[in-house]
């Protein structure tokens, strides 16, 4: 235990005294958050509104929206207050909106015009529109007011029509801004780079400097050395994640949830990426070569795994490639857990990430020659 | 008393290459043993087998009474030996003292870091980061680190390679102190003068085989060849002035004339015959052969400063 602690302490001290590693683990992520936040921040705070028109009538061979319901949507649209997105009538409106909203980074609010809207109005019967929104979201509550107003205006424009009721349904959604999406990505990226490069340096470089050879002549065992390196990576991960979350919170009011999946994913990442670094350092014996290989692996992975932009916007073959990249599961899992509040998905990604982590750490440990030859 | 290191018919093969070829030797407690030879002769491979870093292909080796091929014995060996690997660097961003502490913490018991730092004469660099030190000082940190567990047996693999003459002397001083403290030192080197200066016993190794062993004096006596009388800076003209009674004289670099001699009678005879010539004004010295001559006579080749065969 004393030996493992000494290894961790040695790594931490070296890290703390190196300006470049401090930069990559702390300053660089902060810079990215501030930069990307400033460029893309606030862009999705506009009043996005999904509308599902279920009031269909038969016209010739086709089902089309009834003229009255169309007129109503026109009125809403005419207010210029919303960006309206149509939800196909056959879909489950709420889940369609959640998926599509997440994908395109739009506010998640849904207005459902029910089947029989036109008929009821023509018979002077009252009718209710369902409006799904997260009432805790400030933009949504403003928008609810506008929907009420426009609906009343529409009803008033039809003489003799009873008021149209707007029935608000509260749903737990989060209006996801770009910066909300970005924060878990920055965490994934930072864990990736500090893990891979950290392991290449503490294994490849230390081998070249004969530090590992020297340690191998002492009672320190290979397992103790690896545990020490992992302990150090856990420490780094904790610091990076804390710094990123604090900066996200105070600079852009990002409220990321830190739950058991978040913690498990950070732990998995702090095993997985050093594991990849160890495998590299042991395949490419020369430390410079191993660093080059680490660059060649981390940079494409960073972009393809959806660190900066949603993967859904990429061409299909790149999506396929992304499916094989470990960072994809860390990024997705972190977003599911921290931003989308989707524990089921987070669990899947956590399991995959932990599995990959164990695989790489074990492979790296087996490959690592503690002694010579 | 059992030797502190006992090696019998040790062999290490890498595929078709035999790096260490049927080597046998032993170290007595409290002695300085030098393994002398050019790069690639098998010095480091042998040392690393004794340090339990490599396993032998054949033969037996016992260190401090433990068998290097037995797992349970290896743990004991690691606890009790001190090692300075070839080209060793401590951790760049730790200070001298932190490095000594770091490696000390790998052992159950370790010496006071400050005492070790004093021993290698780095007291004023205690708080300096390792990476800021010069090559010679770095090597002294390596020496301190190799002594943290108060080992009875210390392996120093090429401890002065690449150092300037002053730094080499400083390392030698530390080795002499170790000897005074009764430590057994196993040194590898390609510097003939280093082996001659430090070692009680020298084994010369070439192409994986030990080609000669003994004290430096014994080796020089039996393989060094004859002594040489040197007339300094006499040049071509000096050669012409030599009396006919002085045969086999050779002109060397810097105009030195070398005359091989067999015994004291030779010296006085030659000096008397030079007495009547202008050569008597030159500086004249008797040079005894050294380990360079021994190596040259045994292998027909010299070892360069860099440790290569020439």
XYZ file of C-alpha atoms in Angstrom:
683
model
C 0.000 0.000 0.000
C 2.864 2.349 0.866
C 4.422 1.579 -2.508
C 1.219 2.250 -4.465
C 0.742 5.485 -2.552
C 4.320 6.505 -3.340
C 3.783 5.846 -7.054
C 0.588 7.934 -7.043
C 2.236 10.745 -5.105
C 5.191 10.755 -7.507
C 2.916 11.036 -10.540
C 0.759 13.712 -8.949
C 3.757 15.831 -7.981
C 5.250 15.512 -11.455
C 1.893 16.456 -12.970
C 1.524 19.437 -10.710
C 4.989 20.695 -11.652
C 4.520 20.372 -15.387
C 2.947 23.399 -16.989
C 2.078 21.547 -20.165
C 0.175 18.725 -18.460
C -1.645 21.208 -16.237
C -2.592 23.081 -19.379
C -3.997 20.019 -21.136
C -5.888 18.702 -18.140
C -7.294 21.961 -16.805
C -6.716 25.104 -18.845
C -7.425 23.627 -22.271
C -10.876 22.236 -21.401
C -11.805 25.546 -19.753
C -10.661 27.415 -22.844
C -12.744 25.166 -25.075
C -15.837 25.596 -22.922
C -15.518 29.370 -22.898
C -14.770 29.505 -26.603
C -17.469 27.132 -27.816
C -19.905 28.486 -25.277
C -19.338 32.018 -26.525
C -19.644 31.008 -30.178
C -22.659 28.713 -29.957
C -24.127 29.686 -26.621
C -27.777 30.687 -26.308
C -28.552 29.758 -29.899
C -31.282 27.326 -29.007
C -33.048 29.489 -26.472
C -35.547 30.550 -29.170
C -39.115 29.341 -28.879
C -39.047 26.041 -30.660
C -42.462 24.442 -30.841
C -43.400 21.008 -32.084
C -46.923 20.704 -33.411
C -48.679 17.435 -34.016
C -51.878 17.834 -35.978
C -54.033 14.722 -35.413
C -57.136 16.214 -36.944
C -57.073 14.470 -40.288
C -59.799 14.342 -42.905
C -60.123 12.220 -46.025
C -59.504 14.075 -49.233
C -59.643 11.850 -52.291
C -57.204 8.978 -51.599
C -55.266 10.813 -48.893
C -55.576 11.826 -45.276
C -54.833 15.514 -44.855
C -55.053 17.980 -42.000
C -58.477 19.549 -41.660
C -58.773 23.141 -42.925
C -59.710 24.473 -39.480
C -56.751 22.848 -37.759
C -54.496 24.133 -40.519
C -55.878 27.611 -40.006
C -55.156 27.336 -36.281
C -51.541 26.318 -36.885
C -51.263 29.189 -39.360
C -52.336 31.603 -36.653
C -49.734 30.234 -34.269
C -47.134 30.499 -36.961
C -48.269 33.996 -37.869
C -47.326 35.191 -34.405
C -43.648 34.996 -35.426
C -42.975 33.941 -31.847
C -42.144 30.334 -32.630
C -40.111 28.108 -34.841
C -42.699 25.452 -35.599
C -41.768 21.866 -36.371
C -44.373 19.377 -37.556
C -44.690 15.977 -35.923
C -46.253 13.288 -38.163
C -49.749 12.392 -36.917
C -48.976 8.696 -36.623
C -46.033 9.116 -34.259
C -46.055 9.053 -30.481
C -45.761 12.819 -30.251
C -43.846 13.187 -26.995
C -41.150 10.645 -27.706
C -40.775 11.841 -31.290
C -40.286 15.367 -30.032
C -37.773 14.293 -27.378
C -35.618 12.389 -29.849
C -35.850 15.019 -32.559
C -35.322 17.887 -30.123
C -32.220 16.270 -28.701
C -30.932 15.518 -32.154
C -31.350 19.043 -33.490
C -30.774 20.771 -30.234
C -34.253 22.281 -30.091
C -36.504 23.272 -27.262
C -38.818 20.407 -26.356
C -42.407 21.634 -26.351
C -45.297 19.948 -28.087
C -48.739 21.117 -29.012
C -51.191 18.398 -30.012
C -54.255 19.330 -32.054
C -56.628 16.405 -31.338
C -58.612 14.313 -33.768
C -62.068 15.860 -34.168
C -60.856 19.438 -33.642
C -62.724 20.760 -36.701
C -65.865 18.701 -36.073
C -66.189 19.849 -32.487
C -65.706 23.482 -33.400
C -68.247 23.229 -36.202
C -70.718 21.765 -33.714
C -69.909 24.607 -31.329
C -68.581 22.196 -28.788
C -65.598 23.074 -26.677
C -62.363 21.367 -27.505
C -59.050 21.041 -25.730
C -55.597 21.328 -27.133
C -52.880 19.534 -25.235
C -49.663 21.445 -24.666
C -46.662 19.548 -23.330
C -43.873 21.584 -21.840
C -41.511 21.578 -18.937
C -42.929 24.307 -16.733
C -39.685 24.651 -14.826
C -38.058 25.870 -18.001
C -38.316 29.614 -18.203
C -38.599 29.763 -21.984
C -41.443 27.257 -21.838
C -43.493 29.269 -19.396
C -43.161 32.393 -21.542
C -44.140 30.331 -24.519
C -47.149 28.879 -22.727
C -48.483 32.393 -22.326
C -48.090 33.090 -26.030
C -49.838 29.814 -26.914
C -52.755 30.754 -24.648
C -53.000 34.187 -26.218
C -52.824 33.000 -29.819
C -55.358 30.250 -29.145
C -57.804 32.714 -27.632
C -57.286 35.032 -30.579
C -58.023 32.163 -32.978
C -61.174 31.205 -31.070
C -62.334 34.819 -30.974
C -61.866 35.143 -34.716
C -64.510 32.461 -35.267
C -67.838 33.936 -34.296
C -69.876 31.827 -31.950
C -67.142 29.356 -31.221
C -66.783 28.412 -27.569
C -63.348 28.976 -26.085
C -60.675 26.500 -27.002
C -59.118 25.106 -23.850
C -55.379 24.662 -23.659
C -54.611 21.806 -21.356
C -51.022 22.016 -20.241
C -49.232 18.772 -19.512
C -46.020 19.098 -17.601
C -43.252 16.895 -18.868
C -39.786 16.478 -17.532
C -37.679 17.564 -20.416
C -34.644 19.656 -20.551
C -34.178 22.290 -23.054
C -30.749 21.355 -24.247
C -28.519 24.115 -25.430
C -25.320 23.502 -27.345
C -23.249 24.199 -24.250
C -25.218 21.575 -22.292
C -24.438 19.097 -25.017
C -20.812 20.183 -25.112
C -19.904 19.876 -21.418
C -20.063 16.051 -21.221
C -18.123 15.969 -24.498
C -15.347 18.073 -22.988
C -15.229 15.696 -20.036
C -14.910 12.728 -22.389
C -12.246 14.468 -24.445
C -10.184 15.483 -21.412
C -10.323 11.999 -19.923
C -9.314 10.606 -23.314
C -6.265 12.800 -23.775
C -4.993 12.802 -20.207
C -5.552 9.050 -19.962
C -3.889 8.009 -23.205
C -1.005 10.471 -23.057
C -0.542 10.016 -19.312
C -0.169 6.268 -19.689
C 2.145 6.595 -22.683
C 4.331 8.943 -20.689
C 4.403 6.986 -17.433
C 4.980 3.706 -19.251
C 6.817 4.521 -22.485
C 8.853 7.465 -21.259
C 9.645 5.957 -17.862
C 10.825 2.825 -19.619
C 13.146 4.843 -21.828
C 14.552 6.660 -18.793
C 15.163 3.254 -17.124
C 12.952 4.250 -14.226
C 10.834 1.152 -14.777
C 13.950 -1.011 -14.981
C 15.177 0.437 -11.711
C 11.793 -0.114 -10.047
C 11.750 -3.699 -11.276
C 14.891 -4.363 -9.218
C 13.088 -3.227 -6.063
C 10.278 -5.068 -4.267
C 7.692 -2.988 -6.217
C 5.574 -5.334 -8.359
C 4.069 -4.723 -11.774
C 0.547 -4.841 -10.343
C 1.452 -2.224 -7.731
C 2.940 -0.002 -10.423
C -0.204 -0.281 -12.587
C -2.504 0.335 -9.619
C -0.450 3.422 -8.810
C -0.824 4.700 -12.350
C -4.579 4.068 -12.271
C -4.896 5.782 -8.902
C -3.169 8.809 -10.398
C -5.514 8.762 -13.397
C -8.524 8.642 -11.069
C -7.181 11.677 -9.267
C -6.663 13.533 -12.551
C -10.130 12.564 -13.764
C -11.755 13.807 -10.564
C -9.968 17.148 -10.827
C -10.739 17.615 -14.530
C -14.413 16.727 -14.130
C -14.797 19.013 -11.116
C -13.172 21.940 -12.915
C -15.241 21.439 -16.074
C -18.504 21.199 -14.139
C -17.754 24.272 -12.063
C -16.823 26.337 -15.122
C -19.909 25.088 -16.991
C -22.112 25.968 -14.038
C -20.780 29.441 -13.437
C -20.012 30.569 -16.970
C -23.055 29.105 -18.756
C -25.378 27.918 -16.028
C -25.073 24.313 -17.133
C -26.745 22.090 -14.557
C -25.273 18.688 -15.220
C -26.480 15.846 -13.063
C -23.807 13.832 -11.301
C -25.415 10.488 -10.545
C -24.121 6.968 -10.087
C -23.808 6.525 -13.855
C -21.779 9.689 -14.219
C -19.380 8.475 -11.547
C -19.232 4.977 -13.045
C -18.537 6.390 -16.501
C -15.777 8.676 -15.241
C -14.216 5.716 -13.438
C -14.578 3.595 -16.570
C -12.959 6.325 -18.676
C -10.117 6.723 -16.166
C -9.413 3.009 -16.655
C -10.200 2.699 -20.350
C -8.031 5.478 -21.758
C -4.909 4.751 -19.676
C -5.501 1.128 -20.693
C -5.349 2.160 -24.350
C -2.218 4.193 -23.589
C -0.584 1.174 -21.942
C -1.365 -1.025 -24.923
C 0.183 1.617 -27.206
C 3.265 2.086 -25.025
C 3.883 -1.640 -25.117
C 3.274 -2.132 -28.822
C 5.357 0.862 -29.851
C 8.445 0.516 -27.673
C 9.980 3.839 -28.602
C 8.379 6.580 -26.498
C 8.295 9.194 -29.288
C 6.645 6.676 -31.575
C 4.115 5.825 -28.894
C 3.272 9.507 -28.468
C 2.793 9.870 -32.215
C 0.534 6.822 -32.195
C -1.405 8.325 -29.290
C -1.944 11.500 -31.317
C -3.038 9.489 -34.334
C -5.623 7.678 -32.241
C -6.968 10.383 -29.962
C -7.580 13.158 -32.477
C -9.829 11.317 -34.944
C -11.593 9.633 -32.033
C -12.274 13.005 -30.430
C -14.064 14.268 -33.548
C -15.787 11.079 -34.633
C -17.157 10.219 -31.194
C -19.301 13.331 -31.116
C -17.320 15.471 -28.719
C -18.074 18.734 -30.495
C -21.131 18.036 -32.652
C -23.920 15.478 -32.541
C -22.894 12.335 -34.373
C -26.293 12.140 -36.060
C -25.243 14.874 -38.445
C -22.336 12.780 -39.770
C -22.447 10.599 -42.903
C -23.539 7.014 -42.312
C -20.153 5.378 -42.748
C -18.630 7.686 -40.137
C -21.482 6.805 -37.798
C -20.539 3.167 -38.286
C -16.914 3.966 -37.486
C -17.987 5.900 -34.396
C -19.808 2.802 -33.181
C -16.417 1.105 -32.788
C -14.768 3.955 -30.884
C -14.583 3.645 -27.098
C -15.018 7.393 -26.569
C -18.451 7.196 -28.243
C -19.799 5.174 -25.324
C -18.257 7.473 -22.737
C -19.600 10.611 -24.444
C -23.058 9.153 -25.028
C -23.260 7.704 -21.537
C -22.199 10.972 -19.930
C -24.800 12.894 -21.958
C -27.520 10.372 -21.103
C -26.679 10.603 -17.427
C -25.808 14.264 -17.010
C -27.963 16.117 -19.526
C -30.696 13.952 -21.037
C -31.568 12.294 -17.721
C -32.033 8.977 -19.432
C -30.790 6.355 -16.937
C -31.665 3.364 -19.114
C -29.452 4.557 -21.949
C -26.776 5.687 -19.503
C -26.724 2.191 -18.016
C -26.150 0.585 -21.427
C -23.278 2.892 -22.228
C -21.797 2.504 -18.747
C -21.776 -1.271 -19.082
C -20.081 -1.090 -22.479
C -17.525 1.477 -21.263
C -16.700 -0.559 -18.143
C -16.333 -3.702 -20.243
C -13.966 -1.955 -22.660
C -12.073 -0.462 -19.705
C -11.465 -3.857 -18.114
C -10.474 -5.308 -21.481
C -7.901 -2.633 -22.243
C -6.436 -2.486 -18.736
C -6.021 -6.247 -18.659
C -4.563 -6.336 -22.177
C -2.191 -3.464 -21.353
C -1.108 -5.144 -18.119
C -0.470 -8.466 -19.812
C 1.467 -6.800 -22.619
C 3.588 -4.744 -20.257
C 7.020 -6.223 -19.654
C 7.984 -5.420 -16.135
C 11.246 -7.277 -16.479
C 13.435 -7.368 -19.544
C 13.319 -9.663 -22.627
C 32.442 -18.405 3.651
C 30.094 -18.521 0.685
C 30.932 -15.988 -2.055
C 28.460 -13.108 -2.236
C 27.907 -13.798 -5.935
C 28.599 -17.163 -7.490
C 28.113 -17.729 -11.199
C 28.650 -21.082 -12.857
C 28.510 -21.738 -16.573
C 25.964 -18.976 -17.062
C 24.574 -18.748 -20.598
C 21.998 -16.454 -22.163
C 20.824 -16.919 -25.733
C 18.561 -14.700 -27.828
C 17.606 -16.893 -30.760
C 20.816 -17.624 -32.647
C 22.774 -15.010 -30.655
C 24.627 -16.085 -27.552
C 24.919 -12.927 -25.449
C 26.516 -14.633 -22.455
C 28.504 -17.751 -23.206
C 29.319 -20.173 -20.406
C 30.528 -17.585 -17.931
C 31.774 -18.449 -14.420
C 33.100 -16.156 -11.714
C 32.590 -15.240 -8.090
C 32.660 -12.180 -5.870
C 34.075 -12.092 -2.366
C 32.366 -9.997 0.257
C 33.699 -6.463 0.514
C 35.475 -6.440 -2.812
C 35.041 -4.295 -5.891
C 34.621 -6.453 -8.960
C 34.802 -4.965 -12.447
C 33.326 -6.553 -15.500
C 35.386 -4.971 -18.248
C 34.632 -5.098 -21.930
C 33.338 -3.277 -24.991
C 29.679 -2.545 -25.706
C 27.719 -5.644 -26.569
C 30.173 -7.974 -24.836
C 27.454 -9.291 -22.497
C 28.175 -7.196 -19.409
C 24.690 -5.771 -18.925
C 22.977 -9.042 -19.764
C 24.995 -10.821 -17.070
C 24.317 -8.106 -14.506
C 20.614 -8.103 -15.306
C 20.425 -11.844 -14.806
C 21.952 -11.341 -11.347
C 19.412 -8.527 -10.677
C 16.593 -10.959 -11.601
C 15.583 -8.792 -14.567
C 16.371 -11.540 -17.073
C 16.323 -15.288 -16.781
C 19.326 -17.342 -17.822
C 19.157 -19.893 -20.643
C 21.639 -22.151 -18.855
C 23.973 -22.398 -15.896
C 23.513 -21.289 -12.304
C 23.842 -18.017 -10.483
C 23.508 -17.363 -6.778
C 23.334 -13.875 -5.319
C 23.694 -13.455 -1.530
C 23.102 -17.189 -1.320
C 19.806 -17.048 -3.258
C 19.136 -18.707 -6.588
C 18.294 -16.112 -9.282
C 16.091 -18.616 -11.110
C 13.788 -19.257 -8.147
C 10.795 -16.983 -7.765
C 10.780 -17.041 -3.982
C 14.512 -16.310 -3.901
C 14.144 -13.410 -6.350
C 11.983 -11.504 -3.852
C 14.757 -11.828 -1.265
C 17.404 -10.716 -3.752
C 15.382 -7.632 -4.736
C 15.075 -6.605 -1.102
C 18.796 -6.823 -0.480
C 20.599 -5.552 -3.573
C 21.230 -2.015 -4.769
C 21.046 -1.337 -8.487
C 22.076 1.525 -10.728
C 20.907 0.593 -14.233
C 22.826 1.760 -17.274
C 21.597 5.192 -18.496
C 19.378 5.540 -15.427
C 17.433 8.755 -14.927
C 15.468 9.520 -11.822
C 12.096 11.267 -12.068
C 12.522 14.638 -13.758
C 10.033 16.666 -11.804
C 10.928 15.394 -8.362
C 13.718 17.001 -6.375
C 16.888 15.163 -5.425
C 15.524 14.451 -1.973
C 12.082 13.445 -3.238
C 13.664 10.992 -5.659
C 15.709 9.380 -2.915
C 12.576 9.158 -0.762
C 10.536 7.793 -3.683
C 12.836 4.870 -4.337
C 13.378 4.360 -0.625
C 9.630 3.932 -0.138
C 9.728 0.879 -2.415
C 11.544 -1.002 0.345
C 10.243 -1.990 3.746
C 13.178 -0.295 5.373
C 15.326 2.472 3.942
C 18.114 4.772 4.987
C 17.731 8.444 5.876
C 17.621 10.300 2.522
C 19.706 13.175 3.840
C 22.546 10.888 4.877
C 22.630 9.391 1.384
C 22.564 12.821 -0.208
C 25.523 13.814 1.961
C 27.326 10.624 1.003
C 27.146 11.474 -2.713
C 27.979 15.105 -1.919
C 24.734 16.680 -3.138
C 23.768 18.461 0.078
C 23.398 21.832 -1.649
C 21.202 20.338 -4.417
C 18.732 18.648 -2.087
C 15.758 20.725 -3.276
C 16.787 20.981 -6.912
C 14.568 19.258 -9.483
C 16.314 16.257 -11.017
C 15.932 17.575 -14.557
C 17.887 20.720 -13.712
C 21.023 18.782 -12.715
C 24.070 18.202 -14.901
C 24.920 14.690 -16.107
C 27.462 14.108 -13.357
C 25.108 15.218 -10.593
C 22.294 13.114 -12.055
C 24.537 10.097 -11.864
C 25.276 10.838 -8.214
C 21.533 10.915 -7.533
C 21.446 7.491 -9.211
C 24.154 6.302 -6.817
C 22.219 7.597 -3.806
C 19.075 5.900 -5.100
C 20.935 2.615 -5.534
C 21.896 2.696 -1.864
C 18.511 3.513 -0.300
C 17.943 0.030 1.097
C 21.428 -0.168 2.636
C 22.367 -3.079 0.348
C 25.340 -5.347 1.003
C 25.803 -5.769 -2.741
C 25.592 -2.901 -5.231
C 25.432 -3.289 -9.001
C 26.689 -0.264 -10.920
C 26.143 -0.736 -14.645
C 28.402 1.625 -16.616
C 28.199 4.288 -13.897
C 30.506 6.799 -15.599
C 29.660 6.366 -19.276
C 29.223 9.727 -20.968
C 30.480 11.757 -18.005
C 33.284 14.294 -18.174
C 36.568 13.421 -16.411
C 35.781 15.463 -13.295
C 32.344 13.867 -12.926
C 33.871 10.425 -13.414
C 36.319 11.050 -10.598
C 33.436 12.110 -8.339
C 31.677 8.824 -9.029
C 34.891 6.969 -8.282
C 35.102 8.718 -4.926
C 31.671 7.424 -4.008
C 32.629 3.885 -5.044
C 35.730 4.095 -2.877
C 33.576 5.161 0.056
C 31.286 2.194 -0.517
C 34.271 -0.073 -0.399
C 35.415 1.500 2.822
C 31.969 0.801 4.274
C 32.479 -2.875 3.453
C 29.976 -3.032 0.580
C 30.536 -5.400 -2.269
C 30.449 -3.567 -5.589
C 29.805 -5.169 -8.965
C 30.849 -2.659 -11.580
C 30.618 -2.883 -15.339
C 32.666 -0.566 -17.473
C 34.403 -0.216 -20.779
C 36.917 2.242 -19.300
C 40.183 0.432 -18.679
C 41.464 3.111 -16.287
C 38.272 2.894 -14.248
C 38.626 -0.850 -13.743
C 42.292 -0.459 -12.925
C 41.640 2.330 -10.429
C 38.618 0.883 -8.633
C 38.620 -2.864 -8.912
C 40.121 -5.503 -6.665
C 39.291 -8.100 -9.259
C 38.686 -7.641 -12.973
C 37.127 -10.026 -15.456
C 37.560 -9.085 -19.072
C 34.583 -10.109 -21.180
C 34.420 -10.139 -24.954
C 31.758 -11.685 -27.180
C 29.995 -13.167 -24.171
C 33.043 -14.995 -22.852
C 35.385 -14.149 -19.997
C 38.827 -14.070 -21.563
C 40.881 -13.218 -18.488
C 40.400 -12.636 -14.748
C 42.543 -11.484 -11.886
C 43.667 -8.393 -10.011
C 44.614 -5.527 -12.342
C 48.275 -6.163 -11.415
C 48.070 -9.846 -12.254
C 46.374 -9.152 -15.569
C 48.981 -6.572 -16.524
C 51.829 -8.821 -15.475
C 50.580 -11.772 -17.426
C 49.006 -10.102 -20.477
C 50.181 -6.489 -20.522
C 53.409 -7.045 -22.337
C 56.674 -5.259 -21.686
C 57.279 -1.914 -20.037
C 58.225 0.945 -22.319
C 60.848 3.623 -21.984
C 59.502 6.841 -23.501
C 61.627 9.749 -24.715
C 59.123 12.597 -24.890
C 58.900 14.842 -27.932
C 62.178 13.734 -29.575
C 60.643 13.404 -33.088
C 62.219 12.192 -36.357
C 65.537 13.833 -35.484
C 65.653 12.050 -32.171
C 65.237 8.731 -33.965
C 68.418 9.513 -35.930
C 70.297 10.344 -32.730
C 69.535 6.955 -31.128
C 72.647 4.823 -30.583
C 72.731 1.544 -32.524
C 72.682 -0.366 -29.266
C 69.025 0.645 -28.835
C 66.992 -1.493 -31.211
C 63.217 -1.673 -31.854
C 62.562 1.979 -31.062
C 59.288 3.315 -32.507
C 58.112 6.860 -33.136
C 54.653 7.523 -31.661
C 52.319 10.466 -31.619
C 53.616 13.857 -30.393
C 57.098 12.783 -31.377
C 57.444 10.339 -28.473
C 59.961 7.553 -28.983
C 58.905 4.233 -27.417
C 61.555 1.660 -26.550
C 60.394 -1.728 -25.207
C 62.276 -2.945 -22.138
C 62.369 -6.193 -20.208
C 63.924 -5.348 -16.847
C 65.849 -2.835 -14.757
C 69.140 -3.772 -16.398
C 67.645 -2.735 -19.753
C 66.733 0.659 -18.355
C 70.145 1.512 -16.995
C 71.874 0.223 -20.136
C 69.721 2.397 -22.402
C 69.958 5.458 -20.182
C 73.764 5.191 -20.141
C 73.901 4.932 -23.895
C 71.642 7.988 -24.250
C 73.843 9.942 -21.875
C 76.254 11.007 -24.579
C 73.504 12.313 -26.926
C 71.262 15.372 -27.220
C 68.356 13.057 -26.316
C 69.372 13.198 -22.664
C 67.867 16.705 -22.590
C 64.386 15.332 -23.348
C 62.001 14.136 -20.690
C 62.389 10.398 -20.228
C 59.931 8.126 -18.409
C 59.280 4.452 -17.925
C 55.724 3.534 -18.756
C 54.216 0.382 -17.384
C 51.556 -1.370 -19.460
C 47.945 -0.911 -18.444
C 44.684 -2.744 -19.007
C 44.439 -1.179 -22.473
C 47.519 -3.177 -23.396
C 46.062 -6.243 -21.757
C 42.887 -5.958 -23.823
C 44.835 -5.239 -26.987
C 47.106 -8.215 -26.434
C 44.226 -10.544 -25.657
C 41.876 -9.507 -28.461
C 44.034 -7.695 -30.965
C 41.707 -4.684 -30.710
C 41.256 -1.524 -28.691
C 38.134 -0.169 -26.993
C 37.265 3.440 -27.863
C 36.033 6.105 -25.416
C 32.515 5.256 -26.528
C 33.050 1.598 -25.718
C 33.174 0.378 -29.306
C 35.803 -2.009 -30.610
C 38.375 -0.375 -32.855
